Coordinates of C-alpha atoms in Angstrom, one line a residue:
Chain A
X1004 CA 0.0 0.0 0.0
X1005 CA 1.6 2.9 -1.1
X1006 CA 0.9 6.4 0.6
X1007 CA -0.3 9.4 -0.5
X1008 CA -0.3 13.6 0.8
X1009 CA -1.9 16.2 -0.9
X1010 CA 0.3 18.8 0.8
X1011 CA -1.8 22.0 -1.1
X1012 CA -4.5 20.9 1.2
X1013 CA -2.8 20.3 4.6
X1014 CA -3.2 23.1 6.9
X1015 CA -1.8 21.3 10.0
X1016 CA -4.4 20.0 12.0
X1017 CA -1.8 17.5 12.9
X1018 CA -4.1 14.5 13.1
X1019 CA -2.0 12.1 11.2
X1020 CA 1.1 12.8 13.2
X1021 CA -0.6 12.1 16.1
X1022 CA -2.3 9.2 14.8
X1023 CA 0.2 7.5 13.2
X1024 CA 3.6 9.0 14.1
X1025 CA 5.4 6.1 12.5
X1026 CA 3.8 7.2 9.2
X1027 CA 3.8 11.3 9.3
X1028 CA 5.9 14.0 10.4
X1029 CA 5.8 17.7 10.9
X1030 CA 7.2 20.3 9.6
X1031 CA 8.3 23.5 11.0
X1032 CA 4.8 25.1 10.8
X1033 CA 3.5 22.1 11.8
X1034 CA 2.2 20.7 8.6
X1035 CA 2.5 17.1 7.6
X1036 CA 5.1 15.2 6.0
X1037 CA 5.1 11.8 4.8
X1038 CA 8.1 9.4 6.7
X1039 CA 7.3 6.6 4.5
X1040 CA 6.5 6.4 0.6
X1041 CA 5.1 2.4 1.0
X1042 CA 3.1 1.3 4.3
X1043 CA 4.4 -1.8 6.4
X1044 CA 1.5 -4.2 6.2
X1045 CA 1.4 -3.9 10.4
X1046 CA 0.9 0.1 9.9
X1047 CA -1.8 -0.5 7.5
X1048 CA -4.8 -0.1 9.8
X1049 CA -2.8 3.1 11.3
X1050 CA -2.3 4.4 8.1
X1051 CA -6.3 4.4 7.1
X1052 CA -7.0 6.0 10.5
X1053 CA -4.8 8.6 9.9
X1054 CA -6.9 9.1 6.4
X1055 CA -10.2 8.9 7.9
X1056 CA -9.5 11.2 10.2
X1057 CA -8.0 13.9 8.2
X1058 CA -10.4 16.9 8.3
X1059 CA -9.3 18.2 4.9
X1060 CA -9.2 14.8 2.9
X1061 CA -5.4 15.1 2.4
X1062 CA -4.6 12.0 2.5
X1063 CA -5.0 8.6 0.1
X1064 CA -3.7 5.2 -0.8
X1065 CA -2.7 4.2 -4.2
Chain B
X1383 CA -37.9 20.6 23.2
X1384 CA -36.7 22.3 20.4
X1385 CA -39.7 24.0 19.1
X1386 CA -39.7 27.2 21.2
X1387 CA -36.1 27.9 20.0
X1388 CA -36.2 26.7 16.2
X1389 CA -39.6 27.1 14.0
X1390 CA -39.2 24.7 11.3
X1391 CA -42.0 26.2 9.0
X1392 CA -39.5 29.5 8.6
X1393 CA -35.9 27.9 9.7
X1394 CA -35.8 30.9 12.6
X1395 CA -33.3 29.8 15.1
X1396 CA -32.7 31.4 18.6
X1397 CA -29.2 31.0 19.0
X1398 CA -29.6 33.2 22.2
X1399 CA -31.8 31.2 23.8
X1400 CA -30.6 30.2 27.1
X1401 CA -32.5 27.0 27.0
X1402 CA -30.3 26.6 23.6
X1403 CA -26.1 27.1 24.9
X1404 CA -27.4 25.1 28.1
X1405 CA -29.0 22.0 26.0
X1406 CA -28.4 22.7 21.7
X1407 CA -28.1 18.9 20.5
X1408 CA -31.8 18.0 20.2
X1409 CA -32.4 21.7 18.6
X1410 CA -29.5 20.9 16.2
X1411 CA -30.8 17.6 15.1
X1412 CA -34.1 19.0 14.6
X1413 CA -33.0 21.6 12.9
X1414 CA -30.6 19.1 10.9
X1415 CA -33.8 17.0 9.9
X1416 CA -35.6 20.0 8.7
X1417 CA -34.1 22.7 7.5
X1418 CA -30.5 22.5 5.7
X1419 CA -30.5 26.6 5.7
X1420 CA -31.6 27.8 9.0
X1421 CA -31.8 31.8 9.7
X1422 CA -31.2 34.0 13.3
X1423 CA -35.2 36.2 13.3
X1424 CA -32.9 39.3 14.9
X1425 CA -30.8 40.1 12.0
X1426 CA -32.5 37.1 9.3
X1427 CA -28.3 36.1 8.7
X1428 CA -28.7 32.7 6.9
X1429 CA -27.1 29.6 8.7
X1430 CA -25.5 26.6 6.9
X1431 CA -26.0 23.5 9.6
X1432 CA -25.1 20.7 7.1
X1433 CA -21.4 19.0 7.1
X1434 CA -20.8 19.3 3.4
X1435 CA -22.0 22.6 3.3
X1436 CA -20.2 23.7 6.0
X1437 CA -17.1 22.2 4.3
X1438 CA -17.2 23.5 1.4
X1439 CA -18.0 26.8 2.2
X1440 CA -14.8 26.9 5.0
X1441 CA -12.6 25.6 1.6
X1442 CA -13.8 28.3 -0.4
X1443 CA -12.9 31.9 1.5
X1444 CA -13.4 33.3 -1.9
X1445 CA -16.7 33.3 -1.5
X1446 CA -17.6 33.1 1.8
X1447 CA -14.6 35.9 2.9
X1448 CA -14.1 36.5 6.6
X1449 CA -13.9 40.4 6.2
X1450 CA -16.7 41.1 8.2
X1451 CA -16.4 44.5 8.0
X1452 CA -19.2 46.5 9.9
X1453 CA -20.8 43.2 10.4
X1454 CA -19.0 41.8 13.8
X1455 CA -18.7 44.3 16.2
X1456 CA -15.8 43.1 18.9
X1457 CA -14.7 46.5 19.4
X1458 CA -11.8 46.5 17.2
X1459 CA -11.3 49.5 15.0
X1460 CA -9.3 46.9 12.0
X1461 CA -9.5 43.8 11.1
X1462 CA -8.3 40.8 13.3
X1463 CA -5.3 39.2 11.9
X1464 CA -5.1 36.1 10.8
X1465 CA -8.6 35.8 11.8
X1466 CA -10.6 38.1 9.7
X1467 CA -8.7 38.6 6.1
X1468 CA -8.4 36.8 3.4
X1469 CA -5.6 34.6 1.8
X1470 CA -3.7 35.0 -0.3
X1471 CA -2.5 38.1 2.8
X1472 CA -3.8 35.0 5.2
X1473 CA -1.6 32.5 4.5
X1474 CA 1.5 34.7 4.7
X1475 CA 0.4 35.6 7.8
X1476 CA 0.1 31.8 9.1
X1477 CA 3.1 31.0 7.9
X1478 CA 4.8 33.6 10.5
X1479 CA 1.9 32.4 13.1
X1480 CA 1.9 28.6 12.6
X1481 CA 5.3 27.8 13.6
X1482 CA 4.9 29.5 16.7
X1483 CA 1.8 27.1 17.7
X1484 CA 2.7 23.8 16.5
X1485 CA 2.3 20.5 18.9
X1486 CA 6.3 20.9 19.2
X1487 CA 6.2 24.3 20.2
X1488 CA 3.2 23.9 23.1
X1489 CA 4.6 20.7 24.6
X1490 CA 6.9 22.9 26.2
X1491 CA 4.2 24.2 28.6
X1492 CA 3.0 20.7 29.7
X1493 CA 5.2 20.5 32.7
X1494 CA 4.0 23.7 34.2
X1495 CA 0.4 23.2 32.9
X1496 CA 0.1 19.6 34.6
X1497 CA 1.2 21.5 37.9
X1498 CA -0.8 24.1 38.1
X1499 CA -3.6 21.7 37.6
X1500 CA -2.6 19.9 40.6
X1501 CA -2.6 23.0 42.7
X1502 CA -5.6 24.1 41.7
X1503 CA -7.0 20.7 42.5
X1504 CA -5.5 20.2 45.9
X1505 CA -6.7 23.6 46.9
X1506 CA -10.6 22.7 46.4
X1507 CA -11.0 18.9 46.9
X1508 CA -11.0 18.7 50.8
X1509 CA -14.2 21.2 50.1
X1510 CA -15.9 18.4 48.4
X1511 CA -17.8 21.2 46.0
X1512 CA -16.8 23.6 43.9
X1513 CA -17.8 26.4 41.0
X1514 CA -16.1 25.1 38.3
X1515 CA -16.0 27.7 36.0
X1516 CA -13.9 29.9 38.6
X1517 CA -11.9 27.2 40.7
X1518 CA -10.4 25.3 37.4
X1519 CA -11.8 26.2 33.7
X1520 CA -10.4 30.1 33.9
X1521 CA -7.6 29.5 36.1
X1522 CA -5.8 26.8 34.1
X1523 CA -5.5 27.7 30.3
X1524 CA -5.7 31.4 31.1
X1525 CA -2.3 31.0 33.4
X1526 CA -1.0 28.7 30.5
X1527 CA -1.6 31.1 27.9
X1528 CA -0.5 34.0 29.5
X1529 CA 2.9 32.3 30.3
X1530 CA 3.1 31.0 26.6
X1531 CA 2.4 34.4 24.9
X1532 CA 5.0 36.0 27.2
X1533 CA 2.2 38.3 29.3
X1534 CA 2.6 39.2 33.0
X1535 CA 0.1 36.0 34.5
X1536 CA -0.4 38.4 37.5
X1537 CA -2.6 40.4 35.4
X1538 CA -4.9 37.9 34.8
X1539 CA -7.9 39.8 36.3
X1540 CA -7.4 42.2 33.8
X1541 CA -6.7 40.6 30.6
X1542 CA -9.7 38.3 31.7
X1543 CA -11.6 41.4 32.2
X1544 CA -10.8 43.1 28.7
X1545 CA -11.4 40.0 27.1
X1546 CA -15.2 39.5 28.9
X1547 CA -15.6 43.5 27.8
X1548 CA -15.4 42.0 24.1
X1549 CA -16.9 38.8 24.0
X1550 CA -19.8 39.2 26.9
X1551 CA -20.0 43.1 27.3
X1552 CA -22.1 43.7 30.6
X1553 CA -25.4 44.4 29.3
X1554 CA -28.2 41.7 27.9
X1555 CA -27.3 40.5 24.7
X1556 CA -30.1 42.3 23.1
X1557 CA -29.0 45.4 23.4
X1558 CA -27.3 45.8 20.7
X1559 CA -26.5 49.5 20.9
X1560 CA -25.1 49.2 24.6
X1561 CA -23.1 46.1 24.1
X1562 CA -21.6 47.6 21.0
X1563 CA -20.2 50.8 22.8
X1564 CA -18.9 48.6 25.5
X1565 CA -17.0 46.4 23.4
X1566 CA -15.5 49.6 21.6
X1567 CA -14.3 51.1 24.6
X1568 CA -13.1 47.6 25.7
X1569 CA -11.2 47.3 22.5
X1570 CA -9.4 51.1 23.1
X1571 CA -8.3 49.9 25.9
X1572 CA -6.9 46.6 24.6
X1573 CA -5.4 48.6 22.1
X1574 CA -3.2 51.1 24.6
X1575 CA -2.2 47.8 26.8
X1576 CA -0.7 46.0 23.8
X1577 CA 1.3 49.5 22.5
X1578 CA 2.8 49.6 25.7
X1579 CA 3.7 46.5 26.0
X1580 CA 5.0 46.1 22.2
X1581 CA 7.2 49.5 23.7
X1582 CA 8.6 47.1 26.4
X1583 CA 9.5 44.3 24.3
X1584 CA 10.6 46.6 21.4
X1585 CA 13.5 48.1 23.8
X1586 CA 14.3 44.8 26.2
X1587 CA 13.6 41.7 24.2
X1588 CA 12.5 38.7 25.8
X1589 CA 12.4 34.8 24.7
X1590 CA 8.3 34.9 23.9
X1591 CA 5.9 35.3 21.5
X1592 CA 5.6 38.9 22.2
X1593 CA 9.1 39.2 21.3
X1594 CA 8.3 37.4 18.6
X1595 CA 5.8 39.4 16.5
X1596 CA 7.9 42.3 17.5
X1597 CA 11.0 40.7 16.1
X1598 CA 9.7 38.4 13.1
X1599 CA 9.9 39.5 9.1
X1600 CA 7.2 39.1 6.6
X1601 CA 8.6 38.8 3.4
X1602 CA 12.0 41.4 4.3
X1603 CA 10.1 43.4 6.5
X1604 CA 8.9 43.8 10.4
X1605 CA 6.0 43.8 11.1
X1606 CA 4.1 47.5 11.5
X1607 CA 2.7 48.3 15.0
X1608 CA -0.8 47.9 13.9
X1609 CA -0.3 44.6 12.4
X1610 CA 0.9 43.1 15.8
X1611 CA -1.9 44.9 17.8
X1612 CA -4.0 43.7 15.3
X1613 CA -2.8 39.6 16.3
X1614 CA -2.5 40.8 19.8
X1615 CA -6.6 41.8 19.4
X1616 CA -7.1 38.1 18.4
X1617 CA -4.6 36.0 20.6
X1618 CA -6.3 37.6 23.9
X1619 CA -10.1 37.1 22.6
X1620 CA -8.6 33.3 21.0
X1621 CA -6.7 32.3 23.9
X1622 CA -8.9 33.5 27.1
X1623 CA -11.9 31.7 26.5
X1624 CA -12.3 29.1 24.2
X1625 CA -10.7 26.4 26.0
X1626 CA -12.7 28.2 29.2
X1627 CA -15.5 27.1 28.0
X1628 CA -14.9 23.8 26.7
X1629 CA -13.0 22.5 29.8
X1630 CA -17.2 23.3 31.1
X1631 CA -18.6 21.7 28.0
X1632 CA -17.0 18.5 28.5
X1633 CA -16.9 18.3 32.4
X1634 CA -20.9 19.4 32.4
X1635 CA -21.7 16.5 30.0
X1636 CA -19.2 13.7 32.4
X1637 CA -21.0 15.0 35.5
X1638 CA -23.9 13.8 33.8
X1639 CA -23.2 10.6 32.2
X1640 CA -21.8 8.0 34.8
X1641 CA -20.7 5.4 32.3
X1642 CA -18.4 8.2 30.5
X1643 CA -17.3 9.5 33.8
X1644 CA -16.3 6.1 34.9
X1645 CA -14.8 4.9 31.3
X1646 CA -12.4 8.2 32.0
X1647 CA -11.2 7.8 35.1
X1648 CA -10.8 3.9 34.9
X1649 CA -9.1 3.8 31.6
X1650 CA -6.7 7.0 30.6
X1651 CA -5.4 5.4 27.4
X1652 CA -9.5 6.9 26.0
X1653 CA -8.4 10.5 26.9
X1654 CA -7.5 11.4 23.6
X1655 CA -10.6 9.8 21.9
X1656 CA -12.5 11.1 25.0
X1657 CA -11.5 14.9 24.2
X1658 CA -11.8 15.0 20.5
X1659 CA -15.7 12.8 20.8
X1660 CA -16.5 15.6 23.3
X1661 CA -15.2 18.7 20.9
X1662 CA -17.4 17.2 18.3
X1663 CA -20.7 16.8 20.8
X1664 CA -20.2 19.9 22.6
X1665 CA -18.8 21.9 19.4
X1666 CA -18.5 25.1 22.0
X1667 CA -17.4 27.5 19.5
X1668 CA -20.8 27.1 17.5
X1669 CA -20.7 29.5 14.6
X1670 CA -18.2 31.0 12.3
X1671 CA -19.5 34.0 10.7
X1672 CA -18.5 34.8 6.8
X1673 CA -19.7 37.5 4.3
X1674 CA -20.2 36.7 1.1
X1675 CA -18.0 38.0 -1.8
X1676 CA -21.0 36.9 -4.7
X1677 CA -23.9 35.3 -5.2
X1678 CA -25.2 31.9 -4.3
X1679 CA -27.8 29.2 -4.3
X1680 CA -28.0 26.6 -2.5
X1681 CA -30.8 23.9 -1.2
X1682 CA -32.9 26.2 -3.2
X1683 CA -32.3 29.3 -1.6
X1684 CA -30.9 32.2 -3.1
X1685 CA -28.0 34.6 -0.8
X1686 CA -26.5 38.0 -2.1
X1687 CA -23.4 39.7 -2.8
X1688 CA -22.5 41.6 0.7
X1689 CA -25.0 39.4 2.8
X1690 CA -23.5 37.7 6.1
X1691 CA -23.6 33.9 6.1
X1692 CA -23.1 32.0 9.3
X1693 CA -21.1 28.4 9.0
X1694 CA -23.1 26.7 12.1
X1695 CA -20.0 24.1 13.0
X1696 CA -21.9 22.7 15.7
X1697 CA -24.2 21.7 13.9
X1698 CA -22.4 20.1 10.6
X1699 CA -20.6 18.2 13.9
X1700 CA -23.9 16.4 14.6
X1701 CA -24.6 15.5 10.9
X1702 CA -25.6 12.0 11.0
X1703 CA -23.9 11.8 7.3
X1704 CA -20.3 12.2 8.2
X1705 CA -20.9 11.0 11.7
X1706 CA -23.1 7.5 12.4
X1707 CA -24.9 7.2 15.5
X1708 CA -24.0 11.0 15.8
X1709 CA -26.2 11.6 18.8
X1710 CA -24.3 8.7 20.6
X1711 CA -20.9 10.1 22.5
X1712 CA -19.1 7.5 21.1
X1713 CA -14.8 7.6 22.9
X1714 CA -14.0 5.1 20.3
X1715 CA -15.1 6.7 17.4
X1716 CA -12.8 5.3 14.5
X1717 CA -13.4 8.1 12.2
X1718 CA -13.8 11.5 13.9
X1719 CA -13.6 14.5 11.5
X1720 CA -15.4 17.3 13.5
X1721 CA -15.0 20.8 12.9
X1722 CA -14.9 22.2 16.3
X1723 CA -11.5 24.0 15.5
X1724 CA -13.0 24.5 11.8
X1725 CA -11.2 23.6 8.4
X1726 CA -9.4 25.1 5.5
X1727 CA -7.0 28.0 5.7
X1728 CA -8.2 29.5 8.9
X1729 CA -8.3 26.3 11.3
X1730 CA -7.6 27.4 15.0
X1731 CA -3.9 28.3 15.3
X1732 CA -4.3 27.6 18.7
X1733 CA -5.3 24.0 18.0
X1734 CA -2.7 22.4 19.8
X1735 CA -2.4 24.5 22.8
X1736 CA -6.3 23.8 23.2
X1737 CA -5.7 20.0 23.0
X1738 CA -2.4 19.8 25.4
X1739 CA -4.5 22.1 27.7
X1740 CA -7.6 20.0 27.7
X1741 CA -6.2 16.8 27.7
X1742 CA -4.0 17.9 31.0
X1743 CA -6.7 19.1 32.4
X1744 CA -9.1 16.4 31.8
X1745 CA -6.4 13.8 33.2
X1746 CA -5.2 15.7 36.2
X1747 CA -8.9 16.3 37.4
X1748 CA -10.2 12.6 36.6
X1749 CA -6.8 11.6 38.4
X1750 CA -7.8 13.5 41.7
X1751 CA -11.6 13.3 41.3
X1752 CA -12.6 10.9 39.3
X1753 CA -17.3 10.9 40.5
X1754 CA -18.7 14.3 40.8
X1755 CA -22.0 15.1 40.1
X1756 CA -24.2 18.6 39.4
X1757 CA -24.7 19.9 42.9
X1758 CA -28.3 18.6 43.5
X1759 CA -31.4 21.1 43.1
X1760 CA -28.8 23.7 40.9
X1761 CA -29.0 24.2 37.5
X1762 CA -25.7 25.7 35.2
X1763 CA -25.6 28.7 33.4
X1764 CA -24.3 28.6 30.1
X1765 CA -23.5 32.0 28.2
X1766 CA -24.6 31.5 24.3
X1767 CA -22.3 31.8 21.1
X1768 CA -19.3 30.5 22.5
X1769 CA -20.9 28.1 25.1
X1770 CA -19.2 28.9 28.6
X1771 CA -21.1 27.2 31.5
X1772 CA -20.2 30.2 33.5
X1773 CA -21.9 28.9 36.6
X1774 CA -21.0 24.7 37.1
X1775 CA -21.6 23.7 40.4
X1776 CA -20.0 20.6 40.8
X1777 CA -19.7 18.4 44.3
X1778 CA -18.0 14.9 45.2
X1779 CA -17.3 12.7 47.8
X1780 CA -14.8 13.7 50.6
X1781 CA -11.6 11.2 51.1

């Protein structure tokens, strides 16, 4: 499962970070970054809570 | 319920109802059911209730612009900044601000926040009572912000008291006349504090956020002395009351639901889930008011250039479609995407303050005094707009 970031629509909420810190980062204004291009099968149910709870949809699986 | 303070045959909704702050979820679902566009009967402002709506509308501030112009009346003489312009001058202005409040940045204050709790707690529990609203939901992010934005915490009394001049001038909210010339000369004196203080900082700098805005470039430049004031204006109405009045919210809601209470105090590991369910239910920043930059329909009803528009959060945060079971408080909830700190370009910069200082809170209080109830035969008082239960008795068992 491969990860995706729309970063023109992250305006740091900081969910995913929280989340799933294994996954995403933050950057000096606090918006996210990805750590990992390709999701460890044991991070996968992270990684889709992390999604879901996104408040601006920013982020998807490919 | 419901029908006194929302007519469904012309979508009128009292938001100043008192019967509405102290109880709005069985309103809002009515109001949810029936009427996507609801409307306030004192000024006939339309009101968006419905999560996609809501959305969208928070996405798009080039038509629903936060300018408000003559619209808002918080006493200030300019516009608040970031708050109430418009990217693309927004954005640049977040991008000095954000860094400043990032979950980094505010874990710094955790130590000091998380002991200040405990004093404030081991000063009232022998009493077995307590008014919650002045023993713990001022006192503890009030002190915490002050100390973060670099203000004198001994002051308190008055930076609470400039802030209450703004937000709930002392007159009835009705009167719209009187509570607007007390918010202006509120907002004076607001203004004369900060220039003094930006005077201090300018000639002895400090490590703080004071320093900060005094110090930081936008694009080559300082910042002008009405630009700060102007983020001063917004950081003391932003940071001296919302989490006030959520800290009430959630702890109202607890002292009334046993199994909640109890799931809290037994199991920490739900506090984060715990405070982020209760930001959605209680949603105590209710409305976000926009002006809109050109015409619109939507649901079938028509809104002009120039009209005011208001994005009801709390209500989108009750929207059975993004949220199932959305009248059940749910800690667990897998999928939580409320709105209480709003979306798109203007999402609360104090986000992560609010949760650090909530989530402290909640813990050290559930840690200490973990079954309270109401006091028996008392009934709150809630303020309405930003939903402060200004009066919370609250007792629990001796030890």
């Amino acid at each position: 499962m491969k990860l995706c970031l729309e970063s023109g629509l992250c305006v740091g909420h900081g969910r995913c970070y929280e989340l799933a810190p294994e996954l995403f980062a933050a950057d000096e204004s606090g918006h996210a970054l990805l750590r990992v291009a390709v999701v460890p099968p044991e991070l996968e149910s992270k990684a889709r809570r992390a999604a879901d709870n996104c408040p601006e949809s920013a982020i998807g699986f490919e | 319920m419901g029908e006194e303070i929302f007519n469904a045959a012309t979508g009128a909704i009292d938001i100043i109802a008192p019967e509405f702050a102290l109880n709005p979820q069985p309103t809002i679902r009515a109001m949810l059911e029936q009427c996507p566009i609801a409307n306030i009967p004192y000024t006939g402002w339309a009101l968006l209730t419905r999560y996609e709506d809501v959305a969208w509308a928070l996405r798009h501030p080039e038509i629903f612009s936060s300018e408000m112009g003559d619209f808002l009346q918080l006493g200030n003489v300019r516009p608040m900044i970031p708050q109430q312009i418009d990217p693309p001058l927004q954005v640049r202005f977040r991008k000095i601000l954000d860094s400043q409040f990032t979950k980094k940045m505010v874990a710094r204050i955790e130590p000091a926040l998380r002991e200040h709790a405990r004093s404030l707690i081991a000063a009232i529990i022998e009493q077995g009572e307590c008014e919650f609203d002045a023993a713990y939901a001022i006192p503890l992010p009030c002190k915490a912000f002050l100390e973060f934005m670099g203000l004198p915490v001994e002051e308190m009394e008055l930076f609470l008291a400039m802030k209450n001049g703004v937000i709930r001038p002392d007159a009835p909210p009705i009167d719209m006349v009187r509570c607007t010339q007390l918010r202006a000369e509120t907002g004076q004196q607001i203004y004369r504090y900060f220039e003094k203080l930006i005077d201090a900082r300018s000639a002895a700098p400090r490590e703080d956020l004071m320093t900060y805005l005094v110090q930081v470039e936008l694009e080559g430049r300082r910042l002008t002395r009405e630009e700060i004031l102007d983020i001063c204006y917004l950081f003391l109405l932003g940071g001296l009351d919302t989490v006030t009045a959520t800290l009430g919210c959630n702890m109202a809601y607890l002292a009334e639901h046993p199994a909640h209470r109890r799931r809290l105090s037994r199991d920490p590991s739900c506090l984060e889930g715990a405070v982020e369910e209760l930001l959605r239910w209680e949603t105590p920043v209710t409305i976000l008011p926009r002006v809109l930059k050109q015409d619109i329909e939507l649901h079938g009803i028509s809104m002009a250039a120039g009209q005011v528009v208001n994005i009801m959060i709390s209500a989108a945060d009750l929207d059975e479609t993004e949220f199932p079971r959305s009248g059940e408080v749910d800690f667990d909830r897998e999928r939580n995407r409320h709105l209480a700190f709003g979306l798109g370009p203007h999402r609360c910069l104090g986000s992560h303050l609010a949760r650090i200082e909530l989530r402290v809170g909640m813990e050290e209080w559930h840690r200490a005094i973990p079954d309270y109830a109401i006091k028996p035969g008392e009934i709150p008082r809630v303020s309405p707009g930003i939903r402060e239960f200004q009066y919370l008795p609250l007792v629990w068992g001796k030890r």
